[in-house]
Short mmCIF file of C-alpha atoms in Angstrom, two decimals:
data_model
loop_
_atom_site.label_atom_id
_atom_site.label_comp_id
_atom_site.label_asym_id
_atom_site.label_seq_id
_atom_site.Cartn_x
_atom_site.Cartn_y
_atom_site.Cartn_z
CA MET P 1 129.76 206.30 131.67
CA THR P 2 125.88 206.49 132.26
CA ASP P 3 124.73 204.77 135.96
CA LEU P 4 123.08 201.96 134.85
CA ARG P 5 123.13 200.35 138.92
CA LYS P 6 119.30 200.24 139.41
CA ALA P 7 118.09 199.98 134.98
CA ALA P 8 116.48 197.67 135.23
CA ALA P 9 114.94 195.17 137.60
CA ILE P 10 114.36 191.33 137.10
CA VAL P 11 110.23 191.09 138.06
CA GLY P 12 109.39 187.71 137.28
CA VAL P 13 111.16 184.39 137.31
CA HIS P 14 110.06 180.50 135.96
CA GLU P 15 112.64 176.63 136.35
CA HIS P 16 110.51 174.39 134.86
CA PRO P 17 109.82 171.17 136.88
CA THR P 18 110.77 169.63 134.61
CA ARG P 19 114.22 167.34 133.66
CA PHE P 20 112.95 164.66 131.35
CA ALA P 21 110.20 166.00 128.98
CA PRO P 22 110.22 163.33 125.57
CA ASP P 23 106.30 164.43 124.82
CA LYS P 24 107.06 168.25 125.08
CA SER P 25 109.22 170.75 121.98
CA GLU P 26 111.59 173.41 123.51
CA TRP P 27 109.43 175.59 121.66
CA LEU P 28 106.28 174.22 124.57
CA LEU P 29 108.55 174.33 127.52
CA GLN P 30 109.69 177.76 126.85
CA ALA P 31 105.67 178.63 126.69
CA GLU P 32 105.19 177.27 129.80
CA SER P 33 107.88 178.58 131.00
CA ALA P 34 107.67 181.97 129.99
CA ILE P 35 103.77 181.10 130.99
CA ALA P 36 104.16 181.20 134.52
CA ALA P 37 107.11 183.60 134.13
CA LEU P 38 104.18 186.04 133.15
CA GLN P 39 102.12 185.08 136.00
CA ASP P 40 105.05 185.46 138.57
CA ALA P 41 105.60 189.49 137.51
CA GLY P 42 102.15 190.10 137.83
CA LEU P 43 101.61 190.92 134.12
CA GLU P 44 100.19 190.20 130.25
CA PRO P 45 101.57 189.54 127.12
CA LYS P 46 100.48 192.48 125.57
CA ASP P 47 103.42 193.55 128.58
CA ILE P 48 106.37 192.19 126.23
CA ASP P 49 108.39 195.20 123.86
CA ALA P 50 111.82 193.35 124.29
CA TYR P 51 112.32 189.91 123.99
CA PHE P 52 115.56 187.51 123.63
CA THR P 53 116.38 183.85 122.96
CA SER P 54 118.84 181.23 122.14
CA ALA P 55 118.92 178.75 119.05
CA THR P 56 118.89 174.69 120.75
CA GLN P 57 119.81 173.01 117.88
CA PRO P 58 120.39 170.55 117.46
CA GLU P 59 121.25 169.42 120.81
CA GLY P 60 118.56 171.37 122.51
CA GLY P 61 116.39 170.93 119.74
CA ASP P 62 115.06 172.25 116.64
CA LEU P 63 114.34 175.88 117.37
CA GLY P 64 117.48 176.22 115.06
CA ALA P 65 118.65 180.60 112.88
CA CYS P 66 116.49 183.06 113.33
CA SER P 67 114.88 181.86 116.47
CA SER P 68 114.13 185.05 118.12
CA ILE P 69 111.29 186.02 115.23
CA MET P 70 110.37 182.04 115.26
CA MET P 71 110.07 182.02 118.62
CA ALA P 72 107.86 185.16 118.60
CA ASP P 73 105.83 183.95 116.00
CA TYR P 74 105.48 180.38 118.61
CA LEU P 75 104.82 182.15 121.12
CA ASN P 76 101.99 184.85 118.64
CA ILE P 77 104.08 188.09 120.73
CA HIS P 78 105.12 190.80 119.45
CA PRO P 79 107.77 193.03 120.48
CA LYS P 80 109.02 196.01 118.72
CA PHE P 81 113.08 194.74 119.68
CA ILE P 82 115.21 191.19 119.42
CA ASP P 83 118.03 189.53 119.56
CA GLU P 84 119.46 186.49 120.11
CA THR P 85 123.41 186.99 120.82
CA ASP P 86 124.63 183.75 121.02
CA VAL P 87 127.76 182.98 123.14
CA GLY P 88 126.61 179.01 124.13
CA GLY P 89 125.28 178.76 127.73
CA ALA P 90 125.97 182.34 128.75
CA SER P 91 124.40 183.68 126.46
CA PHE P 92 121.25 184.49 128.79
CA GLY P 93 123.94 187.16 130.43
CA TYR P 94 124.66 188.42 127.67
CA PHE P 95 121.13 189.06 126.96
CA MET P 96 120.41 190.70 130.11
CA ASN P 97 122.22 193.24 129.44
CA ARG P 98 121.21 193.60 126.73
CA ALA P 99 117.94 194.13 127.89
CA ILE P 100 119.44 196.67 130.84
CA LEU P 101 120.48 198.52 127.59
CA GLY P 102 117.21 198.98 125.67
CA ILE P 103 115.57 199.98 129.24
CA GLN P 104 117.85 202.29 130.23
CA ALA P 105 118.43 204.43 126.62
CA GLY P 106 114.35 204.25 126.79
CA LEU P 107 114.26 201.65 123.97
CA PHE P 108 111.34 199.67 124.96
CA LYS P 109 109.69 198.48 128.98
CA CYS P 110 110.54 194.85 129.68
CA ALA P 111 112.07 192.01 127.75
CA LEU P 112 111.84 189.12 127.97
CA ILE P 113 114.27 186.38 128.15
CA GLY P 114 113.02 182.82 127.17
CA TYR P 115 114.76 179.28 126.10
CA GLY P 116 113.87 176.05 126.75
CA ALA P 117 115.15 172.56 125.76
CA THR P 118 115.10 168.37 125.02
CA THR P 119 118.48 167.78 124.93
CA ARG P 120 118.41 164.29 127.37
CA SER P 121 115.19 163.76 124.92
CA LYS P 122 116.62 163.75 122.27
CA MET P 123 119.22 161.47 123.37
CA VAL P 124 122.67 164.20 122.80
CA ASN P 125 125.79 163.74 124.20
CA VAL P 126 126.42 167.37 124.62
CA GLY P 127 130.46 166.54 126.00
CA THR P 128 131.71 163.30 124.04
CA LEU P 129 131.33 164.39 120.75
CA GLY P 130 133.28 165.73 118.31
CA PHE P 131 131.85 169.67 117.69
CA ASN P 132 131.35 168.73 113.49
CA ASP P 133 128.89 165.58 115.23
CA LEU P 134 127.38 167.69 117.40
CA VAL P 135 126.06 169.79 116.16
CA GLY P 136 125.43 168.37 112.33
CA LYS P 137 127.82 170.48 109.90
CA PRO P 138 130.32 168.95 108.43
CA MET P 139 134.20 170.30 108.41
CA ALA P 140 134.75 173.98 107.66
CA ALA P 141 138.01 174.30 105.89
CA THR P 142 138.74 177.62 108.86
CA PRO P 143 139.02 176.66 112.18
CA ASP P 144 137.70 173.31 112.00
CA SER P 145 140.57 171.23 109.76
CA PHE P 146 142.87 172.02 112.76
CA GLU P 147 141.97 171.01 115.09
CA GLN P 148 137.85 168.52 114.65
CA ILE P 149 141.16 166.36 112.43
CA TYR P 150 142.24 165.56 115.75
CA GLY P 151 139.05 164.35 118.25
CA ILE P 152 138.87 167.18 120.86
CA THR P 153 135.62 167.00 122.53
CA VAL P 154 133.75 169.21 125.31
CA VAL P 155 134.70 167.36 127.96
CA GLY P 156 139.06 167.45 126.57
CA LEU P 157 138.66 170.74 126.54
CA MET P 158 138.15 171.28 129.97
CA GLY P 159 140.61 168.53 130.18
CA MET P 160 142.92 170.26 128.87
CA ILE P 161 141.87 173.76 131.17
CA ALA P 162 141.30 171.89 134.37
CA GLN P 163 145.41 170.01 133.57
CA ARG P 164 147.20 173.26 133.00
CA TYR P 165 145.13 174.72 136.28
CA MET P 166 145.83 172.08 138.02
CA TYR P 167 149.55 172.27 137.03
CA ASP P 168 150.18 175.59 137.70
CA HIS P 169 148.58 175.95 140.96
CA SER P 170 148.74 172.60 142.97
CA VAL P 171 145.39 171.89 143.09
CA THR P 172 143.85 167.67 143.81
CA GLN P 173 141.55 166.44 141.96
CA GLU P 174 139.59 165.54 145.51
CA GLN P 175 139.48 169.02 145.20
CA LEU P 176 137.81 169.69 142.79
CA ALA P 177 135.47 166.81 143.76
CA ARG P 178 134.39 168.69 146.48
CA VAL P 179 132.70 170.58 144.08
CA ALA P 180 130.48 167.74 142.59
CA VAL P 181 130.11 166.80 146.38
CA THR P 182 129.00 169.99 147.75
CA MET P 183 126.46 170.06 144.72
CA ARG P 184 124.80 167.28 145.08
CA ASN P 185 124.36 168.14 149.14
CA HIS P 186 123.11 170.75 147.80
CA ALA P 187 120.75 169.27 145.03
CA GLN P 188 119.57 167.10 148.28
CA LEU P 189 117.22 170.43 149.01
CA ASN P 190 115.70 170.81 146.15
CA PRO P 191 112.75 168.37 145.30
CA GLU P 192 112.50 169.38 141.22
CA ALA P 193 116.57 168.59 141.04
CA ARG P 194 116.92 165.31 138.55
CA TYR P 195 120.37 163.52 141.09
CA ARG P 196 119.21 163.66 144.83
CA THR P 197 121.18 160.91 146.26
CA PRO P 198 123.88 161.56 148.30
CA ILE P 199 127.76 161.05 146.46
CA THR P 200 131.24 161.10 148.32
CA VAL P 201 134.97 162.23 146.62
CA GLU P 202 135.27 158.17 146.66
CA ASP P 203 132.62 157.93 144.11
CA VAL P 204 133.28 161.42 142.08
CA LEU P 205 137.39 159.21 141.61
CA ASN P 206 135.60 156.39 141.11
CA SER P 207 133.09 157.82 139.09
CA GLY P 208 135.57 156.62 135.46
CA ILE P 209 137.24 159.30 133.60
CA ILE P 210 135.67 161.04 130.26
CA ALA P 211 138.44 162.80 129.26
CA SER P 212 141.48 163.62 132.26
CA PRO P 213 141.81 164.80 134.30
CA LEU P 214 138.32 164.57 134.54
CA HIS P 215 135.08 162.08 135.27
CA LYS P 216 131.07 161.32 135.16
CA LEU P 217 131.01 163.20 138.53
CA ASP P 218 133.18 166.57 136.60
CA CYS P 219 130.67 167.09 134.53
CA CYS P 220 127.10 168.07 133.72
CA LEU P 221 124.09 165.89 133.50
CA ILE P 222 122.23 166.26 130.58
CA SER P 223 118.20 167.22 131.28
CA ASP P 224 115.13 168.12 129.62
CA GLY P 225 114.51 172.11 130.57
CA GLY P 226 112.87 175.81 130.09
CA ALA P 227 113.02 178.50 132.18
CA ALA P 228 112.08 182.56 131.89
CA VAL P 229 112.95 185.88 133.58
CA ILE P 230 111.17 189.02 132.79
CA VAL P 231 113.86 192.05 132.83
CA ALA P 232 111.50 195.68 133.40
CA SER P 233 112.22 199.46 133.77
CA PRO P 234 111.85 200.96 137.16
CA GLU P 235 108.34 202.38 136.81
CA ILE P 236 107.36 198.90 135.63
CA ALA P 237 109.45 196.78 138.31
CA ARG P 238 107.96 198.93 141.32
CA ASN P 239 104.31 197.68 139.84
CA CYS P 240 104.67 194.19 140.20
CA LYS P 241 103.40 190.92 142.02
CA LYS P 242 106.62 190.70 143.57
CA PRO P 243 109.21 192.82 145.00
CA PRO P 244 111.87 193.81 142.30
CA VAL P 245 114.99 192.76 142.02
CA TRP P 246 117.45 194.66 141.09
CA VAL P 247 120.09 194.39 138.75
CA LEU P 248 123.02 196.59 140.95
CA GLY P 249 125.76 195.13 138.40
CA PHE P 250 126.25 193.42 135.91
CA GLY P 251 130.16 193.28 132.90
CA GLU P 252 130.75 190.54 130.25
CA SER P 253 134.31 189.34 128.71
CA PHE P 254 135.23 186.99 125.83
CA MET P 255 138.46 184.59 125.23
CA HIS P 256 139.31 182.96 121.98
CA HIS P 257 143.11 180.80 120.41
CA GLY P 258 143.98 184.55 119.82
CA ALA P 259 146.60 182.36 117.32
CA GLY P 260 148.24 180.41 119.40
CA HIS P 261 148.78 182.37 122.18
CA THR P 262 146.40 182.04 124.71
CA ASP P 263 146.96 181.04 128.28
CA TRP P 264 143.58 179.09 128.37
CA SER P 265 143.28 177.66 132.14
CA ALA P 266 145.27 181.68 132.43
CA GLU P 267 142.75 183.42 130.35
CA THR P 268 139.35 181.68 131.46
CA ARG P 269 139.58 183.03 135.18
CA ASN P 270 141.32 186.13 133.76
CA MET P 271 138.43 186.37 131.63
CA VAL P 272 135.84 186.45 134.79
CA SER P 273 138.30 188.98 136.18
CA ARG P 274 137.33 191.65 133.56
CA ALA P 275 133.95 191.57 133.94
CA SER P 276 133.26 191.04 136.85
CA LYS P 277 135.43 193.88 137.26
CA ASP P 278 133.26 196.06 134.58
CA CYS P 279 130.00 194.76 137.61
CA PHE P 280 131.33 195.13 141.58
CA GLY P 281 132.58 199.16 139.27
CA MET P 282 128.93 199.87 138.25
CA ALA P 283 127.53 197.62 141.38
CA GLY P 284 129.87 199.87 143.87
CA LEU P 285 130.20 197.10 145.59
CA THR P 286 132.77 193.67 146.90
CA THR P 287 133.39 190.34 146.74
CA ASN P 288 133.32 191.36 150.82
CA ASP P 289 129.20 192.32 150.29
CA ILE P 290 127.93 189.45 148.68
CA ASP P 291 125.95 186.73 150.94
CA MET P 292 125.68 183.97 147.33
CA ALA P 293 126.85 183.09 144.27
CA MET P 294 124.97 181.90 141.09
CA ILE P 295 128.28 180.30 139.30
CA TYR P 296 127.83 178.53 135.99
CA ASP P 297 129.77 174.54 136.86
CA ALA P 298 129.83 173.46 133.79
CA PHE P 299 132.06 171.36 135.40
CA THR P 300 133.97 171.41 138.60
CA ILE P 301 136.88 173.50 136.88
CA ASN P 302 134.79 176.08 135.98
CA VAL P 303 134.10 177.21 139.63
CA LEU P 304 137.61 177.39 141.75
CA LEU P 305 138.42 179.49 138.13
CA ASP P 306 134.65 181.54 138.89
CA LEU P 307 136.04 181.66 142.41
CA GLU P 308 139.32 183.15 141.37
CA GLY P 309 137.96 185.22 138.53
CA THR P 310 135.41 186.82 140.12
CA GLY P 311 137.81 187.59 143.38
CA PHE P 312 135.87 185.75 145.46
CA CYS P 313 139.61 184.39 146.75
CA GLY P 314 143.06 184.09 144.81
CA VAL P 315 144.56 183.41 142.29
CA GLY P 316 145.54 178.91 143.29
CA GLU P 317 143.15 179.70 146.17
CA ALA P 318 140.19 178.22 145.54
CA GLY P 319 140.66 174.16 145.57
CA ALA P 320 141.25 175.21 149.66
CA PHE P 321 139.06 178.02 149.98
CA VAL P 322 135.64 174.28 148.36
CA GLU P 323 137.36 172.17 150.17
CA ALA P 324 137.24 174.52 153.92
CA GLY P 325 133.20 174.22 152.83
CA ASN P 326 133.12 177.53 151.90
CA VAL P 327 131.11 177.01 149.23
CA ASP P 328 128.55 175.36 151.27
CA ILE P 329 124.87 176.35 152.93
CA GLY P 330 125.95 177.94 155.76
CA GLY P 331 129.48 178.27 154.50
CA SER P 332 131.15 181.71 154.10
CA LEU P 333 129.78 182.70 150.36
CA PRO P 334 127.28 180.26 149.57
CA ILE P 335 126.92 178.89 145.88
CA ASN P 336 124.51 177.29 143.59
CA PRO P 337 122.08 175.74 146.08
CA ASP P 338 119.48 174.90 144.07
CA GLY P 339 122.14 171.63 143.40
CA GLY P 340 123.81 173.94 140.19
CA GLY P 341 124.10 172.25 136.45
CA LEU P 342 126.06 169.24 138.09
CA SER P 343 123.42 167.35 140.17
CA SER P 344 119.57 169.88 139.29
CA ASN P 345 118.96 171.00 135.57
CA HIS P 346 120.99 171.49 132.41
CA PRO P 347 119.43 171.07 129.12
CA GLY P 348 122.81 172.22 128.20
CA ARG P 349 122.54 175.87 128.06
CA ARG P 350 122.21 176.42 131.55
CA GLY P 351 123.57 180.38 131.96
CA ILE P 352 118.92 181.37 132.34
CA PHE P 353 119.11 179.07 136.10
CA LEU P 354 121.19 181.41 137.41
CA PHE P 355 118.74 184.34 137.93
CA VAL P 356 115.96 182.34 138.47
CA GLU P 357 117.53 180.18 141.11
CA ALA P 358 118.84 183.97 142.62
CA THR P 359 115.59 185.66 142.47
CA LYS P 360 114.11 183.05 144.16
CA GLN P 361 116.58 183.53 146.62
CA LEU P 362 116.89 187.40 147.24
CA ARG P 363 112.96 186.92 147.89
CA GLY P 364 112.85 183.69 150.65
CA GLU P 365 111.10 181.38 148.24
CA CYS P 366 113.13 178.39 148.63
CA GLY P 367 111.76 176.32 151.02
CA LEU P 368 114.47 174.35 152.34
CA ARG P 369 117.81 175.37 150.38
CA GLN P 370 117.21 179.17 151.18
CA ILE P 371 119.62 180.56 152.16
CA LYS P 372 119.45 182.76 155.81
CA ASN P 373 118.88 186.87 155.26
CA VAL P 374 120.41 186.95 150.90
CA LYS P 375 119.93 191.02 150.16
CA ILE P 376 123.24 190.71 147.22
CA ALA P 377 124.02 187.95 144.97
CA ALA P 378 126.53 186.96 142.53
CA CYS P 379 126.18 185.52 139.14
CA THR P 380 128.63 184.12 136.61
CA ALA P 381 128.11 182.30 133.56
CA THR P 382 130.62 180.92 131.06
CA GLY P 383 129.24 179.60 127.00
CA ALA P 384 131.42 178.67 125.00
CA ALA P 385 131.30 178.17 120.98
CA PHE P 386 133.55 175.83 120.70
CA LEU P 387 137.55 175.14 122.66
CA ALA P 388 138.48 178.06 124.17
CA ARG P 389 136.26 180.34 122.09
CA ARG P 390 134.54 181.47 125.55
CA GLY P 391 132.34 184.07 126.58
CA THR P 392 130.89 185.28 129.96
CA ALA P 393 129.04 187.19 132.11
CA VAL P 394 128.76 188.71 135.35
CA HIS P 395 125.84 190.08 137.61
CA VAL P 396 125.35 191.00 140.83
CA LEU P 397 120.99 191.07 141.93
CA GLY P 398 119.49 192.77 145.28
CA ARG P 399 117.12 193.44 146.93
CA ASP P 400 115.38 196.60 148.51
CA MET Y 1 143.47 150.34 106.47
CA GLU Y 2 140.56 153.18 105.43
CA TRP Y 3 141.04 155.84 107.99
CA ILE Y 4 137.18 156.39 109.06
CA LYS Y 5 137.84 159.77 110.43
CA PRO Y 6 136.97 163.20 109.55
CA LEU Y 7 139.81 164.82 107.55
CA PRO Y 8 140.29 168.38 106.98
CA VAL Y 9 138.70 170.68 104.59
CA ALA Y 10 141.12 173.09 101.89
CA SER Y 11 139.38 176.13 101.42
CA GLY Y 12 141.58 178.62 98.81
CA GLU Y 13 143.25 180.31 101.36
CA THR Y 14 144.41 177.22 103.77
CA LYS Y 15 145.49 174.90 100.63
CA PRO Y 16 149.23 175.91 101.48
CA PHE Y 17 149.20 174.36 104.51
CA TRP Y 18 148.51 170.62 104.01
CA ASP Y 19 150.16 170.74 99.96
CA ALA Y 20 153.29 171.20 103.08
CA CYS Y 21 152.49 168.49 105.10
CA LYS Y 22 151.59 166.10 101.76
CA GLU Y 23 155.05 166.82 101.97
CA GLY Y 24 156.62 167.21 104.97
CA LYS Y 25 156.17 170.42 106.06
CA PHE Y 26 154.36 172.06 108.57
CA LEU Y 27 153.77 175.23 108.06
CA ILE Y 28 153.88 178.30 110.55
CA GLN Y 29 153.66 181.84 110.17
CA LYS Y 30 155.14 185.07 110.49
CA CYS Y 31 154.78 188.57 110.05
CA LYS Y 32 157.51 190.79 108.40
CA THR Y 33 155.93 194.28 109.49
CA CYS Y 34 155.01 193.25 113.50
CA ASN Y 35 157.32 189.79 113.25
CA GLU Y 36 154.60 188.42 115.74
CA TYR Y 37 153.94 184.20 115.06
CA GLN Y 38 150.88 183.15 114.50
CA TYR Y 39 148.48 180.33 114.18
CA HIS Y 40 146.41 178.37 112.37
CA TYR Y 41 147.15 178.89 108.79
CA ARG Y 42 145.06 182.05 107.49
CA ALA Y 43 145.60 184.64 104.89
CA PHE Y 44 146.96 187.81 106.91
CA CYS Y 45 148.69 188.62 110.17
CA SER Y 46 146.08 188.32 112.26
CA HIS Y 47 148.00 190.50 115.22
CA CYS Y 48 148.49 193.47 112.55
CA TRP Y 49 146.14 193.01 109.58
CA PHE Y 50 147.93 195.16 107.52
CA GLY Y 51 151.38 193.83 107.87
CA GLU Y 52 153.03 190.53 105.06
CA ILE Y 53 152.10 187.64 106.36
CA GLN Y 54 155.45 184.79 105.91
CA ASP Y 55 155.52 180.94 105.76
CA ILE Y 56 157.42 179.18 108.01
CA GLU Y 57 158.82 175.25 108.09
CA SER Y 58 158.38 174.64 111.53
CA LYS Y 59 161.69 172.49 113.82
CA GLY Y 60 158.52 170.90 114.95
CA ASP Y 61 160.03 170.82 117.96
CA GLY Y 62 158.03 171.56 121.65
CA ASN Y 63 156.25 170.76 124.35
CA ILE Y 64 153.62 169.33 125.75
CA TRP Y 65 151.95 172.63 127.43
CA SER Y 66 148.78 170.74 128.58
CA PHE Y 67 146.47 167.67 128.15
CA THR Y 68 143.71 165.47 128.09
CA VAL Y 69 143.08 161.47 127.55
CA ILE Y 70 139.98 161.81 125.82
CA ASN Y 71 138.59 157.94 127.60
CA ARG Y 72 134.84 158.72 125.57
CA ASN Y 73 134.38 160.20 122.29
CA ARG Y 74 131.04 158.84 120.92
CA SER Y 75 132.31 160.22 117.13
CA PRO Y 76 132.25 157.73 114.66
CA GLY Y 77 135.88 156.50 114.18
CA PHE Y 78 137.31 158.12 118.01
CA ILE Y 79 134.96 155.37 119.33
CA ASP Y 80 136.84 152.84 119.18
CA ASP Y 81 139.90 154.42 119.44
CA VAL Y 82 140.05 155.81 122.75
CA PRO Y 83 141.91 156.09 125.03
CA TYR Y 84 143.85 158.59 122.90
CA VAL Y 85 145.62 162.11 123.79
CA VAL Y 86 144.44 164.80 122.17
CA ALA Y 87 146.78 167.73 123.20
CA MET Y 88 148.50 171.18 123.00
CA ILE Y 89 152.14 171.24 122.39
CA GLU Y 90 153.89 174.58 122.63
CA ILE Y 91 156.61 174.96 119.29
CA GLU Y 92 159.02 177.91 118.09
CA GLY Y 93 157.37 181.76 118.32
CA GLY Y 94 155.58 180.13 121.35
CA LEU Y 95 152.70 178.46 119.12
CA LYS Y 96 150.33 176.95 121.49
CA ILE Y 97 148.89 173.66 118.94
CA ILE Y 98 146.33 171.80 119.15
CA SER Y 99 146.99 167.89 118.03
CA ASN Y 100 147.70 164.69 118.97
CA VAL Y 101 150.04 163.44 120.79
CA ILE Y 102 151.27 159.10 119.04
CA ASN Y 103 153.06 156.65 119.66
CA CYS Y 104 152.88 156.37 122.97
CA ASP Y 105 151.16 155.50 126.74
CA PRO Y 106 148.76 157.70 126.57
CA TRP Y 107 148.30 157.23 130.54
CA LYS Y 108 152.17 158.77 131.04
CA VAL Y 109 152.11 161.62 128.85
CA TYR Y 110 152.98 164.91 131.07
CA ILE Y 111 152.68 168.87 130.68
CA GLY Y 112 156.71 170.06 130.32
CA MET Y 113 157.19 166.42 128.18
CA PRO Y 114 159.29 166.95 125.29
CA VAL Y 115 157.18 166.09 121.24
CA LYS Y 116 158.58 166.31 118.03
CA LEU Y 117 156.47 166.81 114.98
CA THR Y 118 155.13 163.42 112.51
CA PHE Y 119 152.96 163.01 110.33
CA THR Y 120 150.14 160.25 109.02
CA LYS Y 121 149.27 159.90 105.91
CA ALA Y 122 145.55 159.39 106.53
CA THR Y 123 144.04 158.79 102.85
CA GLU Y 124 146.09 159.63 99.58
CA GLU Y 125 144.79 162.46 99.42
CA TRP Y 126 145.28 164.66 102.90
CA THR Y 127 148.59 163.63 105.44
CA LEU Y 128 147.82 165.37 108.87
CA PRO Y 129 150.49 166.47 111.48
CA MET Y 130 150.98 165.25 114.61
CA PHE Y 131 152.91 165.21 117.72
CA GLU Y 132 155.07 162.35 119.57
CA PRO Y 133 157.86 161.35 122.52
CA SER Y 134 161.46 163.44 120.81
#
């Protein structure tokens, strides 16, 4: 395979500071984020020759079908390459991979990955609705009719995965809760985080069951938000305003129901393992080389599964790993110093924020929550279509 | 009582499955060529693609492989039905079936619990397969 290590770099990032923007559209939130990311890079709109974005309709806004052309029209950019591969919250990881491939192939040199959503303003209960109600579509013969009639929700899906995982590996609810506590501790160091009041394990366990075994505080928050990431060729990257953050390796993998044969719990971890193997193989690195990680924490259980899938700890060991403080700022593998989706920002598709925070950490721009001497960071994001039809993307980023 | 939860929609492909439910039969499928089982219902073998798929009436005995007690669902029909159980039931052929487990205390359901098939007549037209403790 072609050596894709350092084929492209992140040269500009921005996470919109808002968490609630009732007077703005998701289109404007993305535009404001893209403008700020371009300024961060020291580039101009005319430099963008590839564009990637994700639909937000209906949970996060009104950007629906053909989202990349519709948003390109609004932004009034005319890149030669567009893509809107949809893997839910992991879409942005997939965009990153496609951007690197296009840059490596010489199809384009500078990609904008953008996102905006107004899920909180629209008061959409993403996790606690039937899927057809959530996406606003009528029941389909296949596969909805075999699933939606039973009243499964997004939180319920993760509840089933968590229930089986806890059964297989004797992981406790307290260990799951500790993930939420850690994210809240980190959020206290992030002035832009939505929730900053400290919580305890008991608070999580007393926050009410949404879908067993998951409590309210095992679930991510709902916010409005936006972000943008600029990915460029090495030639452009060396002339940008800030030092490049190189993509050292990437991988992706997905899972589905396997016609009724899939172990949802183990496969959620195994797909992360497949993506990680490709990613770390490309980078020529191991988990021992990683200074910090951004892990998409839609629910507390996701963090445990991704820690094991990536290989930061063994199968069934992530609960104890978290409980021992390893993922705290100051621990052996700090994760989500921004507070994650559990405490900082989750407009519906969080994947893009992982790249923003990891890039800022690698640049040393994170103020109180800055992790000392970060040289190499990992990002893992898992997103879902519905139920266990899920995709994951894993990245390793590094500075010069 | 009027059924206010969502109802299935049948296509030409899935009509045999729902017709069988009305007769109290729960259809799974097995490929005559590759011998693999599949669920949900399809008009082809999703394992080998080329084989001849055949319908099999499930015996309807299984065990709970995983489950969740849904305690909040704001969708019409479910909002007042909480708490209720959505589970994956492992039945013959190793198939994991998404369904409800009814006629039990939701908070007493556990992984490995033996369950059996039952049917809920939602309307004159629709009978829905579910499970209950055996």
